[in-house]
Amino acid sequence: MSAVTCPQGHASEATDYCDVCGTPIASAAPAAATPAPAAAGPSTCPHCGSPAASGALFCENCGYDFTTGATPVAPAAAAPTSSLDLGAPAPAAGTGTGPTPLTPPPGVTPPAVPPAAPGVDAADPAGEPAASPAATAAPGAPGAPGAQQTAPADPPLAPPTPGDDAWVAELWVDPDWYAAQQAEDPMPSVGLPVLVPLRERSVLVGRPSASRNIRPQVDAGADSGVSRRHCQLNTDGQRWWVEDLQSSNGTYVARVGEQLPEAPIPAGQRHELQDGDRLYLGSWTRLVVRRALPGEA
């Protein structure tokens, strides 16, 4: 029969009262049993079979818990890589990772694929024709589709160059013309003529006006009988014409050696000039149009 310990600490064979002091021991707990020595850990992991050190709590290889017997949690499987992910390599051609082509239901024959038209890229699913060099030209460039083809503009007429075809105009004070006009203004003294090279295709003859911005190339401003825009000389490089611009006193033309003219040329109409022709304007002005001598133009 096992001995029990009374509340006073005496060993007693009786379980109700202490054999030594008589203290009730009915509620006393039996003497604590001597703890058994801890069992040594297994030498081999029962989960993966790897060697385990004596007294180890976990397997160093798979993480098996020797105390509770809990198996290690398996790592989550890696998600499949999508070709849409940034940095993910695109599937190689011919690996079968692309979309599976649709197959027709049983009993249905797929339509035949027509042959590609000339100039159409067979690899293009839209079937659009391949761009030609003319189609890729910049809009508006020569040869581009839709570009408006405009004819090149005619180059401007160049002024006559000095040489054999150069012309000049001599501006004179003519006493005979002054006498025929019977003008009231006094005639200036007769001197040497003013030589004006004709270097432009169109030459204005008249009197200048700053307020009206009129600057004629042949200035006859001393003669008040000459209009501001009296007449105009034009050339094509070989011949010259004169046109009266509806002047107040008209424009008169005479050949070399002829008498003073009596009728003016019609206003607004071109009159062809010959080498050495005389033009009479205003009260005393005479204008001689001729070819230039060497050194004059």
mmCIF file of C-alpha atoms in Angstrom:
data_model
loop_
_atom_site.group_PDB
_atom_site.id
_atom_site.type_symbol
_atom_site.label_atom_id
_atom_site.label_comp_id
_atom_site.label_asym_id
_atom_site.label_seq_id
_atom_site.Cartn_x
_atom_site.Cartn_y
_atom_site.Cartn_z
ATOM 1 C CA MET A 1 0.000 0.000 0.000
ATOM 2 C CA SER A 2 1.485 3.342 -0.961
ATOM 3 C CA ALA A 3 2.096 6.010 1.629
ATOM 4 C CA VAL A 4 0.481 9.421 1.418
ATOM 5 C CA THR A 5 1.582 12.700 2.882
ATOM 6 C CA CYS A 6 -0.619 14.552 5.368
ATOM 7 C CA PRO A 7 -1.042 18.288 5.292
ATOM 8 C CA GLN A 8 1.600 18.521 8.013
ATOM 9 C CA GLY A 9 4.120 16.684 5.951
ATOM 10 C CA HIS A 10 4.012 13.283 7.729
ATOM 11 C CA ALA A 11 4.034 10.053 5.772
ATOM 12 C CA SER A 12 1.004 7.954 6.603
ATOM 13 C CA GLU A 13 -0.200 4.599 5.423
ATOM 14 C CA ALA A 14 -3.779 5.529 6.221
ATOM 15 C CA THR A 15 -5.531 7.654 3.650
ATOM 16 C CA ASP A 16 -8.144 9.253 5.914
ATOM 17 C CA TYR A 17 -6.153 10.447 8.978
ATOM 18 C CA CYS A 18 -2.423 10.840 9.558
ATOM 19 C CA ASP A 19 -0.937 7.992 11.511
ATOM 20 C CA VAL A 20 1.419 10.468 13.234
ATOM 21 C CA CYS A 21 -0.619 13.639 13.990
ATOM 22 C CA GLY A 22 -4.179 12.565 13.246
ATOM 23 C CA THR A 23 -4.787 15.377 10.701
ATOM 24 C CA PRO A 24 -7.440 14.505 8.162
ATOM 25 C CA ILE A 25 -5.786 13.710 4.903
ATOM 26 C CA ALA A 26 -8.820 12.770 2.843
ATOM 27 C CA SER A 27 -8.286 15.846 0.639
ATOM 28 C CA ALA A 28 -4.568 15.435 0.414
ATOM 29 C CA ALA A 29 -3.214 14.560 -2.959
ATOM 30 C CA PRO A 30 -1.059 11.566 -3.403
ATOM 31 C CA ALA A 31 2.596 12.157 -3.430
ATOM 32 C CA ALA A 32 3.741 13.506 -6.725
ATOM 33 C CA ALA A 33 5.316 10.964 -8.862
ATOM 34 C CA THR A 34 8.841 11.513 -9.885
ATOM 35 C CA PRO A 35 8.840 12.960 -13.447
ATOM 36 C CA ALA A 36 10.193 10.637 -16.020
ATOM 37 C CA PRO A 37 13.168 11.859 -17.953
ATOM 38 C CA ALA A 38 12.264 13.505 -21.281
ATOM 39 C CA ALA A 39 12.331 11.185 -24.147
ATOM 40 C CA ALA A 40 15.092 11.879 -26.577
ATOM 41 C CA GLY A 41 14.116 13.237 -30.030
ATOM 42 C CA PRO A 42 14.000 10.818 -32.907
ATOM 43 C CA SER A 43 17.203 10.268 -34.798
ATOM 44 C CA THR A 44 15.396 10.286 -38.154
ATOM 45 C CA CYS A 45 12.647 12.663 -39.392
ATOM 46 C CA PRO A 46 9.480 10.606 -39.924
ATOM 47 C CA HIS A 47 8.367 13.048 -42.679
ATOM 48 C CA CYS A 48 11.347 13.314 -44.978
ATOM 49 C CA GLY A 49 13.668 10.703 -43.536
ATOM 50 C CA SER A 50 16.541 13.139 -43.018
ATOM 51 C CA PRO A 51 18.865 12.597 -39.988
ATOM 52 C CA ALA A 52 17.796 14.661 -36.949
ATOM 53 C CA ALA A 53 19.942 15.733 -33.993
ATOM 54 C CA SER A 54 19.073 14.324 -30.568
ATOM 55 C CA GLY A 55 16.691 16.656 -28.682
ATOM 56 C CA ALA A 56 15.807 18.712 -31.785
ATOM 57 C CA LEU A 57 12.288 20.160 -31.896
ATOM 58 C CA PHE A 58 12.064 20.625 -35.700
ATOM 59 C CA CYS A 59 13.533 18.906 -38.726
ATOM 60 C CA GLU A 60 16.149 21.139 -40.225
ATOM 61 C CA ASN A 61 15.400 19.802 -43.713
ATOM 62 C CA CYS A 62 11.606 19.986 -44.025
ATOM 63 C CA GLY A 63 10.534 21.773 -40.811
ATOM 64 C CA TYR A 64 8.569 18.798 -39.359
ATOM 65 C CA ASP A 65 7.542 19.460 -35.716
ATOM 66 C CA PHE A 66 8.794 16.548 -33.599
ATOM 67 C CA THR A 67 6.714 17.683 -30.576
ATOM 68 C CA THR A 68 3.273 18.159 -32.150
ATOM 69 C CA GLY A 69 3.715 16.057 -35.287
ATOM 70 C CA ALA A 70 2.568 18.893 -37.543
ATOM 71 C CA THR A 71 3.699 18.487 -41.135
ATOM 72 C CA PRO A 72 5.272 21.489 -42.905
ATOM 73 C CA VAL A 73 2.992 23.613 -45.142
ATOM 74 C CA ALA A 74 3.793 23.169 -48.844
ATOM 75 C CA PRO A 75 4.798 26.450 -50.618
ATOM 76 C CA ALA A 76 2.146 27.957 -52.940
ATOM 77 C CA ALA A 77 2.621 27.178 -56.612
ATOM 78 C CA ALA A 78 3.949 30.076 -58.663
ATOM 79 C CA ALA A 79 1.288 31.809 -60.767
ATOM 80 C CA PRO A 80 1.655 31.235 -64.533
ATOM 81 C CA THR A 81 3.518 33.991 -66.249
ATOM 82 C CA SER A 82 1.415 36.028 -68.692
ATOM 83 C CA SER A 83 2.882 37.547 -71.819
ATOM 84 C CA LEU A 84 1.040 40.751 -70.870
ATOM 85 C CA ASP A 85 3.093 41.194 -67.714
ATOM 86 C CA LEU A 86 5.729 43.867 -67.975
ATOM 87 C CA GLY A 87 9.159 42.358 -68.270
ATOM 88 C CA ALA A 88 7.793 38.885 -69.051
ATOM 89 C CA PRO A 89 9.395 37.316 -72.129
ATOM 90 C CA ALA A 90 7.014 36.843 -75.039
ATOM 91 C CA PRO A 91 6.363 33.235 -76.052
ATOM 92 C CA ALA A 92 8.594 32.071 -78.803
ATOM 93 C CA ALA A 93 7.104 31.461 -82.228
ATOM 94 C CA GLY A 94 6.072 27.877 -82.810
ATOM 95 C CA THR A 95 5.958 26.952 -79.091
ATOM 96 C CA GLY A 96 2.197 26.457 -79.080
ATOM 97 C CA THR A 97 1.550 29.032 -76.332
ATOM 98 C CA GLY A 98 -0.609 31.248 -78.562
ATOM 99 C CA PRO A 99 -4.410 31.049 -78.830
ATOM 100 C CA THR A 100 -5.776 27.793 -80.104
ATOM 101 C CA PRO A 101 -7.375 28.206 -83.524
ATOM 102 C CA LEU A 102 -11.119 27.578 -83.669
ATOM 103 C CA THR A 103 -12.213 24.367 -85.288
ATOM 104 C CA PRO A 104 -15.504 24.110 -87.180
ATOM 105 C CA PRO A 105 -18.248 21.888 -85.779
ATOM 106 C CA PRO A 106 -18.590 18.396 -87.202
ATOM 107 C CA GLY A 107 -20.137 18.279 -90.631
ATOM 108 C CA VAL A 108 -19.243 21.887 -91.512
ATOM 109 C CA THR A 109 -16.580 22.505 -94.149
ATOM 110 C CA PRO A 110 -14.611 25.730 -93.657
ATOM 111 C CA PRO A 111 -14.585 28.072 -96.677
ATOM 112 C CA ALA A 112 -11.516 28.051 -98.844
ATOM 113 C CA VAL A 113 -9.117 30.941 -98.321
ATOM 114 C CA PRO A 114 -8.821 32.960 -101.565
ATOM 115 C CA PRO A 115 -5.285 33.605 -102.811
ATOM 116 C CA ALA A 116 -3.741 36.895 -101.806
ATOM 117 C CA ALA A 117 -4.045 39.670 -104.370
ATOM 118 C CA PRO A 118 -0.852 41.106 -105.881
ATOM 119 C CA GLY A 119 0.680 43.652 -103.580
ATOM 120 C CA VAL A 120 -1.172 42.276 -100.495
ATOM 121 C CA ASP A 121 0.886 40.992 -97.603
ATOM 122 C CA ALA A 122 -0.372 37.475 -96.744
ATOM 123 C CA ALA A 123 0.727 37.922 -93.116
ATOM 124 C CA ASP A 124 -1.531 40.943 -92.728
ATOM 125 C CA PRO A 125 -4.827 39.725 -91.206
ATOM 126 C CA ALA A 126 -6.660 42.805 -92.455
ATOM 127 C CA GLY A 127 -5.677 42.033 -96.022
ATOM 128 C CA GLU A 128 -4.589 45.586 -96.675
ATOM 129 C CA PRO A 129 -2.183 46.108 -99.573
ATOM 130 C CA ALA A 130 1.386 46.784 -98.716
ATOM 131 C CA ALA A 131 2.330 50.431 -98.757
ATOM 132 C CA SER A 132 4.080 51.450 -101.936
ATOM 133 C CA PRO A 133 6.842 54.078 -102.042
ATOM 134 C CA ALA A 134 4.411 56.525 -103.686
ATOM 135 C CA ALA A 135 1.849 55.983 -100.907
ATOM 136 C CA THR A 136 4.412 56.647 -98.179
ATOM 137 C CA ALA A 137 5.427 59.970 -99.706
ATOM 138 C CA ALA A 138 4.745 63.026 -97.602
ATOM 139 C CA PRO A 139 1.415 64.749 -98.308
ATOM 140 C CA GLY A 140 1.840 67.588 -100.746
ATOM 141 C CA ALA A 141 5.173 66.255 -101.980
ATOM 142 C CA PRO A 142 5.602 65.799 -105.744
ATOM 143 C CA GLY A 143 4.289 62.396 -106.758
ATOM 144 C CA ALA A 144 2.294 61.841 -103.539
ATOM 145 C CA PRO A 145 -1.314 60.617 -103.928
ATOM 146 C CA GLY A 146 -3.758 63.493 -103.796
ATOM 147 C CA ALA A 147 -1.049 66.084 -104.286
ATOM 148 C CA GLN A 148 -2.280 68.887 -106.467
ATOM 149 C CA GLN A 149 -0.113 69.207 -109.535
ATOM 150 C CA THR A 150 0.379 72.876 -110.273
ATOM 151 C CA ALA A 151 2.132 74.206 -113.291
ATOM 152 C CA PRO A 152 5.332 76.110 -112.485
ATOM 153 C CA ALA A 153 4.817 79.845 -112.470
ATOM 154 C CA ASP A 154 6.321 81.786 -115.298
ATOM 155 C CA PRO A 155 9.516 83.532 -114.205
ATOM 156 C CA PRO A 156 9.263 87.316 -114.012
ATOM 157 C CA LEU A 157 10.548 89.224 -116.983
ATOM 158 C CA ALA A 158 14.111 90.344 -116.484
ATOM 159 C CA PRO A 159 14.986 93.969 -117.136
ATOM 160 C CA PRO A 160 16.821 94.668 -120.361
ATOM 161 C CA THR A 161 20.560 94.327 -119.985
ATOM 162 C CA PRO A 162 22.948 97.008 -121.207
ATOM 163 C CA GLY A 163 24.450 96.215 -124.591
ATOM 164 C CA ASP A 164 23.293 96.217 -128.179
ATOM 165 C CA ASP A 165 19.602 96.197 -127.127
ATOM 166 C CA ALA A 166 19.904 98.934 -124.448
ATOM 167 C CA TRP A 167 17.691 102.001 -124.911
ATOM 168 C CA VAL A 168 17.713 105.523 -123.525
ATOM 169 C CA ALA A 169 15.328 108.482 -123.425
ATOM 170 C CA GLU A 170 16.521 112.047 -124.105
ATOM 171 C CA LEU A 171 14.573 114.769 -122.287
ATOM 172 C CA TRP A 172 14.712 118.074 -124.201
ATOM 173 C CA VAL A 173 13.273 121.604 -123.994
ATOM 174 C CA ASP A 174 11.873 122.186 -127.499
ATOM 175 C CA PRO A 175 11.302 125.879 -128.467
ATOM 176 C CA ASP A 176 9.264 124.934 -131.556
ATOM 177 C CA TRP A 177 6.848 122.848 -129.510
ATOM 178 C CA TYR A 178 6.590 125.644 -126.911
ATOM 179 C CA ALA A 179 5.710 128.147 -129.634
ATOM 180 C CA ALA A 180 3.059 125.827 -131.081
ATOM 181 C CA GLN A 181 1.426 125.361 -127.677
ATOM 182 C CA GLN A 182 1.326 129.081 -126.845
ATOM 183 C CA ALA A 183 1.742 128.305 -123.159
ATOM 184 C CA GLU A 184 1.528 131.043 -120.529
ATOM 185 C CA ASP A 185 4.398 129.702 -118.403
ATOM 186 C CA PRO A 186 7.862 131.019 -119.293
ATOM 187 C CA MET A 187 10.027 128.498 -121.133
ATOM 188 C CA PRO A 188 13.282 127.526 -119.367
ATOM 189 C CA SER A 189 16.599 128.021 -121.136
ATOM 190 C CA VAL A 190 17.468 125.449 -123.747
ATOM 191 C CA GLY A 191 20.454 123.371 -122.706
ATOM 192 C CA LEU A 192 21.822 119.869 -123.109
ATOM 193 C CA PRO A 193 19.288 117.041 -122.939
ATOM 194 C CA VAL A 194 18.830 114.902 -119.808
ATOM 195 C CA LEU A 195 19.736 111.295 -120.631
ATOM 196 C CA VAL A 196 17.614 108.617 -118.848
ATOM 197 C CA PRO A 197 18.633 104.933 -119.339
ATOM 198 C CA LEU A 198 15.608 102.709 -119.850
ATOM 199 C CA ARG A 199 16.517 99.728 -117.627
ATOM 200 C CA GLU A 200 13.025 98.511 -116.650
ATOM 201 C CA ARG A 201 10.242 96.811 -118.557
ATOM 202 C CA SER A 202 7.785 99.557 -117.675
ATOM 203 C CA VAL A 203 8.793 103.223 -117.353
ATOM 204 C CA LEU A 204 6.488 105.980 -116.115
ATOM 205 C CA VAL A 205 6.753 109.486 -117.585
ATOM 206 C CA GLY A 206 5.277 112.383 -115.599
ATOM 207 C CA ARG A 207 5.718 114.784 -112.705
ATOM 208 C CA PRO A 208 6.481 113.534 -109.169
ATOM 209 C CA SER A 209 4.073 114.004 -106.260
ATOM 210 C CA ALA A 210 5.077 113.183 -102.696
ATOM 211 C CA SER A 211 1.501 113.341 -101.358
ATOM 212 C CA ARG A 212 0.249 110.883 -104.010
ATOM 213 C CA ASN A 213 3.407 108.749 -103.898
ATOM 214 C CA ILE A 214 4.096 109.228 -107.625
ATOM 215 C CA ARG A 215 7.758 108.823 -108.603
ATOM 216 C CA PRO A 216 8.147 108.613 -112.389
ATOM 217 C CA GLN A 217 11.378 107.223 -113.816
ATOM 218 C CA VAL A 218 11.376 109.974 -116.481
ATOM 219 C CA ASP A 219 10.881 113.154 -114.446
ATOM 220 C CA ALA A 220 9.390 116.073 -116.431
ATOM 221 C CA GLY A 221 8.482 118.022 -113.315
ATOM 222 C CA ALA A 222 9.686 121.394 -114.636
ATOM 223 C CA ASP A 223 6.870 121.402 -117.234
ATOM 224 C CA SER A 224 3.528 122.158 -115.571
ATOM 225 C CA GLY A 225 1.708 121.034 -118.739
ATOM 226 C CA VAL A 226 2.803 117.419 -118.080
ATOM 227 C CA SER A 227 0.392 115.334 -115.984
ATOM 228 C CA ARG A 228 1.490 113.469 -112.864
ATOM 229 C CA ARG A 229 1.032 110.155 -114.642
ATOM 230 C CA HIS A 230 1.274 111.317 -118.233
ATOM 231 C CA CYS A 231 2.306 108.274 -120.273
ATOM 232 C CA GLN A 232 4.048 104.912 -119.896
ATOM 233 C CA LEU A 233 6.804 103.242 -121.909
ATOM 234 C CA ASN A 234 6.775 99.407 -122.143
ATOM 235 C CA THR A 235 9.148 96.947 -123.766
ATOM 236 C CA ASP A 236 9.489 93.219 -124.406
ATOM 237 C CA GLY A 237 13.262 93.472 -124.571
ATOM 238 C CA GLN A 238 13.369 94.197 -128.324
ATOM 239 C CA ARG A 239 10.645 96.785 -129.055
ATOM 240 C CA TRP A 240 9.119 99.729 -127.199
ATOM 241 C CA TRP A 241 5.555 101.032 -126.956
ATOM 242 C CA VAL A 242 4.089 104.212 -125.518
ATOM 243 C CA GLU A 243 0.630 104.439 -123.900
ATOM 244 C CA ASP A 244 -1.096 107.665 -122.886
ATOM 245 C CA LEU A 245 -2.536 107.415 -119.361
ATOM 246 C CA GLN A 246 -5.434 109.807 -120.028
ATOM 247 C CA SER A 247 -3.228 112.844 -119.558
ATOM 248 C CA SER A 248 -4.663 116.376 -119.560
ATOM 249 C CA ASN A 249 -2.828 117.602 -122.664
ATOM 250 C CA GLY A 250 -2.267 114.326 -124.539
ATOM 251 C CA THR A 251 0.801 112.530 -125.905
ATOM 252 C CA TYR A 252 2.028 113.278 -129.426
ATOM 253 C CA VAL A 253 4.373 111.075 -131.515
ATOM 254 C CA ALA A 254 6.368 111.986 -134.663
ATOM 255 C CA ARG A 255 8.993 110.173 -136.713
ATOM 256 C CA VAL A 256 12.462 111.508 -137.296
ATOM 257 C CA GLY A 257 12.356 114.396 -139.789
ATOM 258 C CA GLU A 258 8.554 114.822 -139.677
ATOM 259 C CA GLN A 259 6.710 118.024 -138.832
ATOM 260 C CA LEU A 260 5.328 118.639 -135.381
ATOM 261 C CA PRO A 261 2.350 116.334 -134.778
ATOM 262 C CA GLU A 262 -1.098 117.831 -134.570
ATOM 263 C CA ALA A 263 -3.157 114.929 -133.132
ATOM 264 C CA PRO A 264 -2.371 112.999 -129.976
ATOM 265 C CA ILE A 265 -2.334 109.207 -129.867
ATOM 266 C CA PRO A 266 -5.485 107.560 -128.456
ATOM 267 C CA ALA A 267 -5.456 107.270 -124.665
ATOM 268 C CA GLY A 268 -5.231 103.748 -123.261
ATOM 269 C CA GLN A 269 -3.834 102.232 -126.469
ATOM 270 C CA ARG A 270 -0.251 101.150 -127.036
ATOM 271 C CA HIS A 271 1.612 102.820 -129.914
ATOM 272 C CA GLU A 272 4.790 101.127 -131.133
ATOM 273 C CA LEU A 273 7.887 103.312 -131.324
ATOM 274 C CA GLN A 274 10.736 103.219 -133.773
ATOM 275 C CA ASP A 275 14.347 104.011 -132.967
ATOM 276 C CA GLY A 276 14.604 107.817 -132.671
ATOM 277 C CA ASP A 277 10.859 108.635 -132.453
ATOM 278 C CA ARG A 278 9.921 111.937 -130.790
ATOM 279 C CA LEU A 279 7.306 112.238 -128.030
ATOM 280 C CA TYR A 280 5.877 115.706 -127.360
ATOM 281 C CA LEU A 281 4.363 116.417 -123.941
ATOM 282 C CA GLY A 282 3.091 119.404 -122.021
ATOM 283 C CA SER A 283 4.263 122.929 -122.912
ATOM 284 C CA TRP A 284 7.814 122.371 -124.132
ATOM 285 C CA THR A 285 8.929 118.774 -123.341
ATOM 286 C CA ARG A 286 10.285 116.580 -126.103
ATOM 287 C CA LEU A 287 11.242 112.967 -125.367
ATOM 288 C CA VAL A 288 13.406 111.025 -127.854
ATOM 289 C CA VAL A 289 13.444 107.206 -127.455
ATOM 290 C CA ARG A 290 16.423 105.580 -129.153
ATOM 291 C CA ARG A 291 19.003 102.854 -128.818
ATOM 292 C CA ALA A 292 21.843 103.629 -126.452
ATOM 293 C CA LEU A 293 25.274 104.470 -127.791
ATOM 294 C CA PRO A 294 28.333 102.744 -126.300
ATOM 295 C CA GLY A 295 28.834 103.920 -122.737
ATOM 296 C CA GLU A 296 25.385 105.565 -122.385
ATOM 297 C CA ALA A 297 23.510 102.699 -120.731
#
